[in-house]
Coordinates of C-alpha atoms in Angstrom, one line a residue:
Chain L
X1451 CA -39.3 25.1 4.5
X1452 CA -35.6 25.9 5.4
X1453 CA -33.7 23.0 7.5
X1454 CA -33.2 23.7 10.7
X1455 CA -29.4 23.5 11.8
X1456 CA -30.3 20.1 13.9
X1457 CA -32.0 18.7 10.7
X1458 CA -28.8 19.9 8.6
X1459 CA -26.6 18.1 11.4
X1460 CA -28.4 14.5 11.0
X1461 CA -28.3 15.2 7.1
X1462 CA -24.1 14.9 7.5
X1463 CA -24.4 12.0 10.0
X1464 CA -26.6 9.9 7.6
X1465 CA -24.3 11.4 4.5
X1466 CA -21.3 10.1 6.6
X1467 CA -22.3 6.8 7.8
X1468 CA -23.8 6.1 3.7
X1469 CA -19.9 7.1 2.8
X1470 CA -18.4 4.6 5.5
X1471 CA -21.1 1.5 4.4
X1472 CA -20.4 2.3 0.3
X1473 CA -16.4 2.5 1.4
X1474 CA -16.5 -0.9 3.1
X1475 CA -18.6 -2.5 0.5
X1476 CA -15.9 -1.3 -1.9
X1477 CA -13.6 -2.4 0.0
X1478 CA -15.4 -6.3 0.4
X1479 CA -15.7 -6.1 -3.8
X1480 CA -12.2 -6.0 -4.3
X1481 CA -10.9 -8.6 -1.3
X1482 CA -13.7 -10.6 -3.1
X1483 CA -12.3 -10.1 -6.6
X1484 CA -9.0 -11.3 -5.9
X1485 CA -10.3 -14.7 -4.5
X1486 CA -11.5 -14.9 -8.3
X1487 CA -8.5 -14.0 -10.1
X1488 CA -5.4 -17.1 -10.3
X1489 CA -2.8 -15.3 -8.6
X1490 CA 0.8 -17.3 -9.5
X1491 CA 3.0 -15.3 -7.3
X1492 CA 6.6 -16.0 -8.1
X1493 CA 6.2 -19.7 -9.0
X1494 CA 4.2 -18.8 -12.0
X1495 CA 6.9 -16.1 -13.4
X1496 CA 8.8 -19.4 -13.8
X1497 CA 5.9 -21.4 -15.2
X1498 CA 5.3 -23.8 -12.6
X1499 CA 2.3 -22.8 -11.4
X1500 CA -1.3 -21.7 -12.6
X1501 CA -1.6 -18.1 -12.4
X1502 CA -0.7 -14.5 -13.0
X1503 CA 2.9 -14.1 -12.6
X1504 CA 2.8 -11.2 -9.8
X1505 CA 1.3 -11.2 -5.8
X1506 CA -1.9 -10.7 -4.9
X1507 CA -1.1 -7.3 -3.6
X1508 CA -0.6 -6.0 -7.0
X1509 CA -3.0 -7.5 -8.8
X1510 CA -5.4 -5.6 -6.2
X1511 CA -3.9 -2.4 -6.5
X1512 CA -3.7 -2.7 -10.1
X1513 CA -7.3 -3.9 -10.7
X1514 CA -8.7 -1.2 -8.4
X1515 CA -6.4 1.4 -9.8
X1516 CA -7.9 0.4 -13.2
X1517 CA -11.4 1.4 -11.7
X1518 CA -9.9 4.4 -10.1
X1519 CA -8.9 6.0 -13.7
X1520 CA -12.2 5.2 -15.3
X1521 CA -14.2 6.8 -12.2
X1522 CA -12.1 9.7 -12.2
X1523 CA -12.6 9.8 -15.9
X1524 CA -16.3 9.7 -15.6
X1525 CA -15.9 12.0 -12.7
X1526 CA -20.0 13.5 -12.7
X1527 CA -21.6 10.5 -14.6
X1528 CA -24.6 8.9 -12.9
X1529 CA -22.8 6.5 -9.8
X1530 CA -24.4 3.1 -10.8
X1531 CA -23.2 4.2 -14.8
X1532 CA -19.4 4.9 -13.4
X1533 CA -18.6 1.5 -11.2
X1534 CA -20.1 -0.6 -14.1
X1535 CA -17.9 0.8 -16.9
X1536 CA -14.8 1.1 -14.2
X1537 CA -15.5 -3.0 -13.5
X1538 CA -15.2 -3.8 -17.5
X1539 CA -12.2 -1.6 -17.9
X1540 CA -10.5 -3.4 -14.9
X1541 CA -11.8 -6.6 -16.6
X1542 CA -10.4 -6.0 -19.9
X1543 CA -6.9 -5.0 -18.5
X1544 CA -7.1 -8.1 -16.5
X1545 CA -8.2 -10.0 -19.8
X1546 CA -5.2 -8.4 -21.6
X1547 CA -2.9 -9.3 -19.0
X1548 CA -3.7 -13.1 -18.9
X1549 CA -3.8 -13.4 -22.8
X1550 CA -0.6 -12.4 -23.1
X1551 CA 0.6 -14.1 -20.0
X1552 CA -0.8 -17.6 -22.3
X1553 CA 1.0 -16.1 -25.1
X1554 CA 4.2 -16.3 -23.5
X1555 CA 3.8 -19.5 -22.1
X1556 CA 2.6 -21.5 -24.8
X1557 CA 4.4 -20.0 -27.6
X1558 CA 7.7 -18.7 -25.5
X1559 CA 7.8 -21.5 -22.9
X1560 CA 6.2 -24.2 -24.6
X1561 CA 4.1 -25.5 -21.9
X1562 CA 0.4 -26.3 -22.4
X1563 CA -2.1 -24.4 -20.4
X1564 CA -3.1 -26.7 -17.5
X1565 CA -3.5 -26.9 -13.7
X1566 CA -3.2 -29.7 -11.3
X1567 CA -5.9 -29.0 -8.6
X1568 CA -8.8 -31.0 -10.8
X1569 CA -8.8 -34.2 -13.3
X1570 CA -11.5 -32.0 -15.8
X1571 CA -11.5 -28.2 -16.2
X1572 CA -14.8 -27.6 -15.0
X1573 CA -16.0 -25.6 -18.1
X1574 CA -14.7 -26.9 -21.4
X1575 CA -14.4 -30.4 -19.5
X1576 CA -11.0 -31.0 -21.3
X1577 CA -8.7 -33.1 -19.6
X1578 CA -5.8 -31.7 -18.4
X1579 CA -4.1 -32.8 -15.6
X1580 CA -1.8 -35.2 -17.8
X1581 CA -0.3 -31.8 -18.9
X1582 CA 1.1 -30.9 -16.0
X1583 CA 4.7 -31.1 -15.5
X1584 CA 5.9 -33.2 -13.0
X1585 CA 7.0 -30.9 -10.0
X1586 CA 5.2 -28.4 -10.7
X1587 CA 1.2 -27.7 -10.3
X1588 CA 0.3 -26.0 -13.7
X1589 CA 1.1 -23.8 -16.3
X1590 CA -0.5 -20.8 -17.7
X1591 CA -4.2 -19.5 -17.4
X1592 CA -6.5 -22.5 -18.8
X1593 CA -10.1 -21.9 -19.7
X1594 CA -11.9 -22.2 -16.1
X1595 CA -9.5 -20.2 -14.2
X1596 CA -9.2 -17.5 -17.5
X1597 CA -13.3 -17.0 -16.8
X1598 CA -12.7 -16.8 -13.0
X1599 CA -10.4 -14.1 -13.4
X1600 CA -12.5 -11.7 -16.1
X1601 CA -15.0 -11.7 -13.2
X1602 CA -12.6 -11.1 -10.4
X1603 CA -11.4 -8.4 -12.1
X1604 CA -14.5 -7.1 -12.8
X1605 CA -15.9 -7.0 -9.3
X1606 CA -12.1 -5.8 -8.3
X1607 CA -12.5 -2.9 -10.5
X1608 CA -16.5 -2.0 -8.7
X1609 CA -14.7 -1.7 -5.6
X1610 CA -11.9 0.5 -6.5
X1611 CA -14.5 2.6 -8.7
X1612 CA -16.8 2.9 -5.9
X1613 CA -14.7 3.6 -3.0
X1614 CA -13.3 6.3 -5.4
X1615 CA -16.2 7.8 -6.5
X1616 CA -17.8 8.1 -3.2
X1617 CA -14.5 9.5 -1.4
X1618 CA -14.4 12.2 -4.5
X1619 CA -18.1 13.4 -4.3
X1620 CA -17.7 13.4 -0.2
X1621 CA -14.6 15.6 -0.7
X1622 CA -16.6 17.8 -3.5
X1623 CA -19.2 18.2 -1.1
X1624 CA -21.9 16.6 -2.9
X1625 CA -25.4 15.6 -1.0
X1626 CA -26.9 12.1 -0.7
X1627 CA -28.8 12.9 -4.1
X1628 CA -25.4 13.6 -5.9
X1629 CA -23.7 10.7 -4.1
X1630 CA -25.5 8.3 -5.9
X1631 CA -26.9 9.5 -8.8
X1632 CA -25.4 12.3 -11.3
X1633 CA -22.6 14.9 -10.0
X1634 CA -23.6 18.6 -10.8
X1635 CA -20.0 19.2 -12.0
X1636 CA -18.9 20.4 -15.3
X1637 CA -15.2 20.8 -14.7
X1638 CA -13.2 18.0 -12.4
X1639 CA -11.5 19.4 -8.7
X1640 CA -8.5 18.5 -9.4
X1641 CA -7.4 19.2 -5.6
X1642 CA -10.1 16.5 -5.1
X1643 CA -9.5 14.2 -7.5
X1644 CA -5.4 14.2 -6.2
X1645 CA -6.7 14.0 -2.2
X1646 CA -9.1 11.0 -3.3
X1647 CA -6.7 9.1 -5.3
X1648 CA -4.1 8.7 -2.6
X1649 CA -6.8 8.1 0.1
X1650 CA -8.4 5.6 -2.4
X1651 CA -5.0 3.6 -2.8
X1652 CA -3.9 3.5 0.7
X1653 CA -7.5 1.9 1.2
X1654 CA -6.8 -0.6 -1.3
X1655 CA -3.5 -1.5 0.2
X1656 CA -5.1 -2.2 3.4
X1657 CA -7.7 -4.4 1.8
X1658 CA -5.1 -6.3 -0.1
X1659 CA -2.9 -7.2 2.7
X1660 CA -5.7 -8.5 4.2
X1661 CA -6.4 -10.8 1.0
X1662 CA -2.5 -11.5 0.8
X1663 CA -2.4 -12.8 4.1
X1664 CA -5.3 -15.2 3.9
X1665 CA -4.2 -16.6 0.2
X1666 CA -0.7 -16.8 1.3
X1667 CA 0.8 -16.6 -2.0
X1668 CA -1.1 -18.7 -4.7
X1669 CA -4.7 -19.6 -5.6
X1670 CA -6.3 -20.6 -8.4
X1671 CA -9.8 -19.0 -8.9
X1672 CA -12.9 -20.5 -7.7
X1673 CA -12.1 -24.3 -8.2
X1674 CA -9.0 -23.7 -5.2
X1675 CA -9.6 -25.0 -1.6
X1676 CA -8.5 -21.8 -0.7
X1677 CA -11.6 -20.4 -1.4
X1678 CA -13.1 -21.5 1.4
X1679 CA -11.3 -18.5 3.4
X1680 CA -13.7 -16.2 1.7
X1681 CA -16.5 -15.6 4.2
X1682 CA -13.6 -14.6 7.3
X1683 CA -11.7 -12.7 5.0
X1684 CA -14.4 -10.6 3.6
X1685 CA -15.7 -10.2 7.1
X1686 CA -12.3 -9.0 8.1
X1687 CA -12.3 -6.2 5.3
X1688 CA -15.7 -4.9 6.2
X1689 CA -14.3 -4.5 9.9
X1690 CA -11.1 -2.7 8.6
X1691 CA -12.8 -1.1 5.6
X1692 CA -15.4 0.7 8.3
X1693 CA -12.8 1.2 10.9
X1694 CA -10.4 3.1 8.2
X1695 CA -13.2 4.4 6.8
X1696 CA -13.6 6.8 9.8
X1697 CA -9.8 8.0 9.1
X1698 CA -10.9 8.6 5.0
X1699 CA -14.0 10.2 6.1
X1700 CA -11.8 12.4 8.2
X1701 CA -9.2 13.1 5.8
X1702 CA -11.7 13.9 2.8
X1703 CA -14.2 16.5 4.2
X1704 CA -14.7 19.1 2.1
X1705 CA -12.1 21.5 0.1
Chain Q
X865 CA 11.7 -18.4 5.6
X866 CA 9.0 -20.0 7.9
X867 CA 11.6 -21.8 10.1
X868 CA 13.2 -18.8 11.1
X869 CA 11.2 -17.8 14.1
X870 CA 12.0 -15.7 17.3
X871 CA 13.8 -12.9 16.6
X872 CA 18.1 -13.1 17.4
X873 CA 20.2 -10.5 19.4
X874 CA 19.9 -7.5 18.4
X875 CA 22.4 -4.5 18.1
X876 CA 19.8 -1.9 19.2
X877 CA 16.5 -2.5 21.5
X878 CA 13.8 -1.9 19.5
X879 CA 12.6 0.3 22.6
X880 CA 15.0 2.6 21.6
X881 CA 14.6 3.3 18.0
X882 CA 10.8 3.5 19.2
X883 CA 11.5 6.4 21.5
X884 CA 13.8 7.8 19.1
X885 CA 11.9 7.4 16.0
X886 CA 8.9 8.9 18.0
X887 CA 10.5 11.7 19.6
X888 CA 12.8 12.6 16.3
X889 CA 9.1 12.3 13.9
X890 CA 7.3 14.6 16.3
X891 CA 10.2 17.2 16.8
X892 CA 10.6 17.3 13.0
X893 CA 7.0 18.0 12.5
X894 CA 6.9 20.6 15.1
X895 CA 9.7 22.5 14.4
X896 CA 9.3 22.4 10.5
X897 CA 8.7 26.8 11.2
X898 CA 12.1 27.0 12.0
X899 CA 13.4 25.5 8.5
X900 CA 11.8 22.7 6.3
X901 CA 15.5 20.7 6.9
X902 CA 14.8 19.7 9.9
X903 CA 11.8 18.3 9.5
X904 CA 13.6 16.6 6.5
X905 CA 16.8 14.9 8.2
X906 CA 14.5 14.2 11.6
X907 CA 12.4 12.3 9.2
X908 CA 15.1 9.3 9.0
X909 CA 14.3 8.5 12.3
X910 CA 10.7 7.2 11.8
X911 CA 12.2 5.4 9.2
X912 CA 14.6 3.5 10.9
X913 CA 12.3 2.3 13.5
X914 CA 9.4 1.2 11.0
X915 CA 12.0 -0.6 8.9
X916 CA 13.0 -2.4 12.4
X917 CA 9.6 -3.2 12.8
X918 CA 9.2 -4.5 9.3
X919 CA 12.6 -6.8 10.4
X920 CA 10.5 -7.7 13.3
X921 CA 7.3 -9.0 12.0
X922 CA 8.7 -10.3 8.5
X923 CA 10.9 -12.5 10.6
X924 CA 8.3 -14.5 11.4
X925 CA 7.7 -15.3 7.6
X926 CA 3.9 -14.0 6.3
X927 CA 4.1 -15.6 3.6
X928 CA 3.6 -12.7 0.9
X929 CA 6.9 -10.9 0.8
X930 CA 8.1 -8.5 2.5
X931 CA 7.0 -5.6 0.9
X932 CA 3.8 -6.4 1.6
X933 CA 3.7 -5.4 5.1
X934 CA 5.7 -2.3 4.0
X935 CA 2.7 -1.4 1.8
X936 CA 0.2 -2.0 4.3
X937 CA 2.0 0.5 6.7
X938 CA 2.0 3.2 4.0
X939 CA -1.7 2.4 3.2
X940 CA -2.5 3.3 6.8
X941 CA 0.1 5.7 7.2
X942 CA -0.8 8.1 4.6
X943 CA -4.7 7.9 6.1
X944 CA -3.5 8.9 9.2
X945 CA -0.9 11.6 8.1
X946 CA -3.1 13.5 6.0
X947 CA -5.3 13.4 9.0
X948 CA -2.4 14.4 11.1
X949 CA -1.6 17.6 8.9
X950 CA -5.3 18.6 8.5
X951 CA -6.1 18.9 12.1
X952 CA -3.2 18.1 14.5
X953 CA 0.1 15.7 13.9
X954 CA 0.4 14.3 17.1
X955 CA -3.8 13.7 16.7
X956 CA -2.7 11.9 13.2
X957 CA -0.2 9.7 15.4
X958 CA -2.7 8.9 18.1
X959 CA -4.9 7.2 15.4
X960 CA -2.3 5.8 13.4
X961 CA -1.1 3.9 16.5
X962 CA -5.2 3.3 17.5
X963 CA -5.8 2.5 14.0
X964 CA -3.2 0.1 13.5
X965 CA -3.6 -2.0 16.9
X966 CA -7.5 -2.7 16.2
X967 CA -6.5 -3.7 12.2
X968 CA -4.2 -6.0 14.3
X969 CA -7.0 -7.3 16.6
X970 CA -9.1 -7.7 13.7
X971 CA -6.5 -10.1 11.9
X972 CA -6.3 -12.0 15.1
X973 CA -9.7 -11.9 15.5
X974 CA -11.1 -13.1 12.0
X975 CA -7.3 -16.0 11.9
X976 CA -6.5 -14.6 9.0
X977 CA -2.5 -14.8 10.2
X978 CA -1.7 -15.8 13.6
X979 CA 2.0 -14.5 14.3
X980 CA 2.6 -13.8 18.4
X981 CA 4.0 -9.7 18.0
X982 CA 1.3 -8.9 15.1
X983 CA -0.8 -6.4 17.0
X984 CA 2.5 -4.9 18.5
X985 CA 4.3 -4.4 15.5
X986 CA 1.0 -3.2 13.8
X987 CA 0.7 -0.7 16.3
X988 CA 4.3 0.8 15.6
X989 CA 4.2 0.4 11.8
X990 CA 1.6 3.0 11.2
X991 CA 2.9 5.4 13.6
X992 CA 6.5 5.2 12.2
X993 CA 5.1 5.2 8.7
X994 CA 2.4 8.3 9.5
X995 CA 5.2 10.4 11.4
X996 CA 7.5 10.0 8.4
X997 CA 5.2 10.8 5.7
X998 CA 4.0 13.8 7.6
X999 CA 8.0 14.8 8.3
X1000 CA 9.0 14.8 4.1
X1001 CA 5.3 16.2 3.2
X1002 CA 5.6 19.2 5.5
X1003 CA 9.4 19.2 4.8
X1004 CA 8.4 19.7 0.9
X1005 CA 6.2 22.9 1.4
X1006 CA 8.0 24.9 3.9
X1007 CA 7.4 23.2 7.3
X1008 CA 3.8 22.9 9.5
X1009 CA 2.0 25.7 10.3
X1010 CA -1.4 26.2 11.6
X1011 CA -3.8 26.1 8.0
X1012 CA -0.9 25.0 5.9
X1013 CA -3.2 22.1 4.6
X1014 CA -5.9 24.2 2.6
X1015 CA -3.6 26.8 1.7
X1016 CA -0.1 24.9 1.0
X1017 CA -0.1 21.3 0.7
X1018 CA -3.1 20.7 -1.5
X1019 CA -2.1 23.0 -4.3
X1020 CA 1.9 22.3 -4.0
X1021 CA 1.8 18.4 -3.2
X1022 CA -1.6 16.9 -4.3
X1023 CA -2.9 19.0 -7.5
X1024 CA 1.3 18.8 -9.0
X1025 CA 1.3 14.7 -8.1
X1026 CA 4.6 15.1 -5.9
X1027 CA 2.9 13.3 -3.4
X1028 CA 2.6 9.9 -5.3
X1029 CA 6.9 10.2 -5.5
X1030 CA 7.0 10.9 -1.6
X1031 CA 4.1 7.8 -1.1
X1032 CA 6.2 4.9 -2.6
X1033 CA 9.4 6.1 -1.7
X1034 CA 8.6 5.9 1.9
X1035 CA 7.3 2.2 1.3
X1036 CA 10.0 1.4 -0.6
X1037 CA 12.4 3.4 2.2
X1038 CA 10.4 0.9 5.0
X1039 CA 10.1 -2.1 3.0
X1040 CA 13.6 -2.0 1.3
X1041 CA 16.0 -2.7 4.0
X1042 CA 14.8 -5.8 5.5
X1043 CA 13.6 -7.1 1.8
X1044 CA 17.4 -6.7 0.7
X1045 CA 18.7 -8.2 4.0
X1046 CA 16.9 -11.0 4.6
X1047 CA 18.1 -14.6 5.2
X1048 CA 20.0 -16.7 7.9
X1049 CA 22.8 -14.4 8.2
X1050 CA 20.3 -11.3 8.4
X1051 CA 21.9 -8.7 11.1
X1052 CA 19.9 -5.9 12.6
X1053 CA 22.8 -3.4 12.9
X1054 CA 23.6 -4.1 8.7
X1055 CA 19.7 -3.5 8.2
X1056 CA 19.4 -0.7 10.0
X1057 CA 22.3 0.9 8.5
X1058 CA 21.0 0.1 4.5
X1059 CA 17.5 1.5 6.4
X1060 CA 19.5 5.3 6.8
X1061 CA 20.6 4.9 3.2
X1062 CA 17.4 4.4 1.7
X1063 CA 16.0 7.4 4.1
X1064 CA 18.5 9.2 2.0
X1065 CA 16.5 8.2 -1.3
X1066 CA 13.5 9.4 0.0
X1067 CA 14.8 13.0 1.2
X1068 CA 16.5 13.4 -2.2
X1069 CA 13.4 12.2 -4.1
X1070 CA 11.5 15.3 -1.2
X1071 CA 14.4 17.9 -2.2
X1072 CA 13.3 17.7 -6.1
X1073 CA 9.8 17.8 -5.0
X1074 CA 11.1 20.8 -3.3
X1075 CA 12.6 22.5 -6.2
X1076 CA 9.6 21.7 -7.8
X1077 CA 7.5 23.8 -5.2
X1078 CA 10.2 26.6 -5.3
X1079 CA 9.3 27.3 -8.6
X1080 CA 5.6 27.2 -8.2
X1081 CA 5.4 29.2 -5.2
X1082 CA 8.3 31.1 -3.8
X1083 CA 6.9 32.5 -1.1
X1084 CA 6.8 29.0 0.7
X1085 CA 9.6 27.4 -0.2
X1086 CA 13.6 29.2 -1.4
X1087 CA 15.3 27.6 -4.1
X1088 CA 18.9 27.4 -1.8
X1089 CA 16.7 25.4 0.8
X1090 CA 15.1 23.2 -1.6
X1091 CA 18.7 22.6 -3.2
X1092 CA 20.2 22.0 -0.2
X1093 CA 17.4 19.7 1.0
X1094 CA 18.6 17.6 -2.2
X1095 CA 22.3 17.7 -1.1
X1096 CA 21.6 16.5 2.1
X1097 CA 19.5 13.4 0.6
X1098 CA 22.6 12.9 -1.2
X1099 CA 24.9 12.9 1.3
X1100 CA 22.6 10.5 3.6
X1101 CA 22.0 8.5 0.3
X1102 CA 25.9 7.8 -0.6
X1103 CA 26.9 7.8 3.1
X1104 CA 24.0 5.4 4.4
X1105 CA 25.2 3.0 1.3
X1106 CA 29.0 3.1 1.6
X1107 CA 28.6 2.3 5.3
X1108 CA 26.7 -0.3 4.8
X1109 CA 28.6 -1.6 1.9
X1110 CA 31.8 -1.6 3.9
X1111 CA 30.1 -3.8 6.8
X1112 CA 28.6 -6.1 4.2
X1113 CA 32.1 -6.6 2.9
X1114 CA 34.0 -7.1 6.4
X1115 CA 31.2 -9.6 7.5
X1116 CA 30.9 -11.4 4.1
X1117 CA 32.7 -14.8 3.8
X1118 CA 36.1 -14.6 1.5
X1119 CA 35.8 -16.7 -1.6
X1120 CA 38.7 -17.7 -3.6
X1121 CA 38.5 -17.3 -7.2
X1122 CA 39.3 -20.2 -9.2
X1123 CA 38.2 -19.2 -12.8
X1124 CA 39.8 -17.6 -15.7
X1125 CA 42.2 -15.5 -15.8
X1126 CA 44.5 -17.2 -13.2
X1127 CA 43.9 -17.1 -9.7
X1128 CA 44.2 -13.5 -7.7
X1129 CA 47.0 -15.1 -6.1

């Protein structure tokens, strides 16, 4: 039986709501991921704090865009496979970044990896606090924060790829089955990729700033007391992503 | 940064800048059919407006650096600008202001950041960013006209990737002036002079993109127009920086040279 006009419109609205919710979930995953990544900011660049030596916002966009690249490469594959692969690629990116930072801190600066928040490293049970130079709050990225960073980058990559893939498939005019499964396309739609990439970066920046305002500078992965701010930050990200999801859906109508 | 709170005396009232930015930006987008140079030049006004808004909000000390505010504005602005160029620029502007206002309310409600002027600035910032982006994006592909989104904008600006350059350059133009000038002696007039200079960089980049578009599709953008866009951008860039450096030198303290070789006396 042919679907009537009314039913088609109904499908369309269902699809739009699904897109909105998936974009919001992507935003929440990105924001949650950043809480796990040790963000050091400017103090970490001088080796006076634990973490990756850049701001929250750049880390969010970096992890999200790595996920975006992978998702754009695997544009027509099964959606869960795409986002998990993108998450792994993002974790590899962050792992290499943190490893190089540790090499520089250990062999370049000559400081032992340590943090001041806890007496012992919760994973290796090593006594790390005595190695913190007086006047600083840590150096490099010790094991507990390193693992947190890998996991956080994985989550952020999942979110980035989910946001981009959903936008791309929506722009290409995919139905509900194609949206969540395999996309029946043999060559990529470059116009749709360009449009969704720019809108996706806009969405990352909006979520990145909520997280950045809530972290305010420095966080040491899951051992940091600031981790308590997670629920309200995620709630804020979910609402903001839903809000701007309306603009995204309008911007990425089928072309 | 934390202790500097309420804005000090200003050279230009933010109200006038807002009116100028709104009028200039809207006129720029809608008059694009006359010549693409009009939106390119008028994009300075919304950029200066947004830069002043960044100045007002970042003066409170947000703890994440000034560029984050510029990137936030451009993140919201680009979504609204795409919607605006797709359907109707005025609708895009309205969306930018409304959604920015709601974003400010969400941030306040969940106690992520508590700054008194946040909601108001979040209304103005995306509006300014969206207007600046709409002006520049339409200028590169020969001015706004009905139905140009699918025909001109997507193949010439998005597929070629020029949009990324314009996106980040506009973000820089909004965030950089206050980021470079902040400090106890920051003065609005000086910061906004730098904003005009950086807007020149933005126009120059748009002109370079327009040169590419002139080669790809000569029917919508002629080579002389693109070249004059680059030249106008360069003039604004050099002129803005010249005035800014002059002002900065006049207002800076004299430092006596006591090093080697000899004293300057």
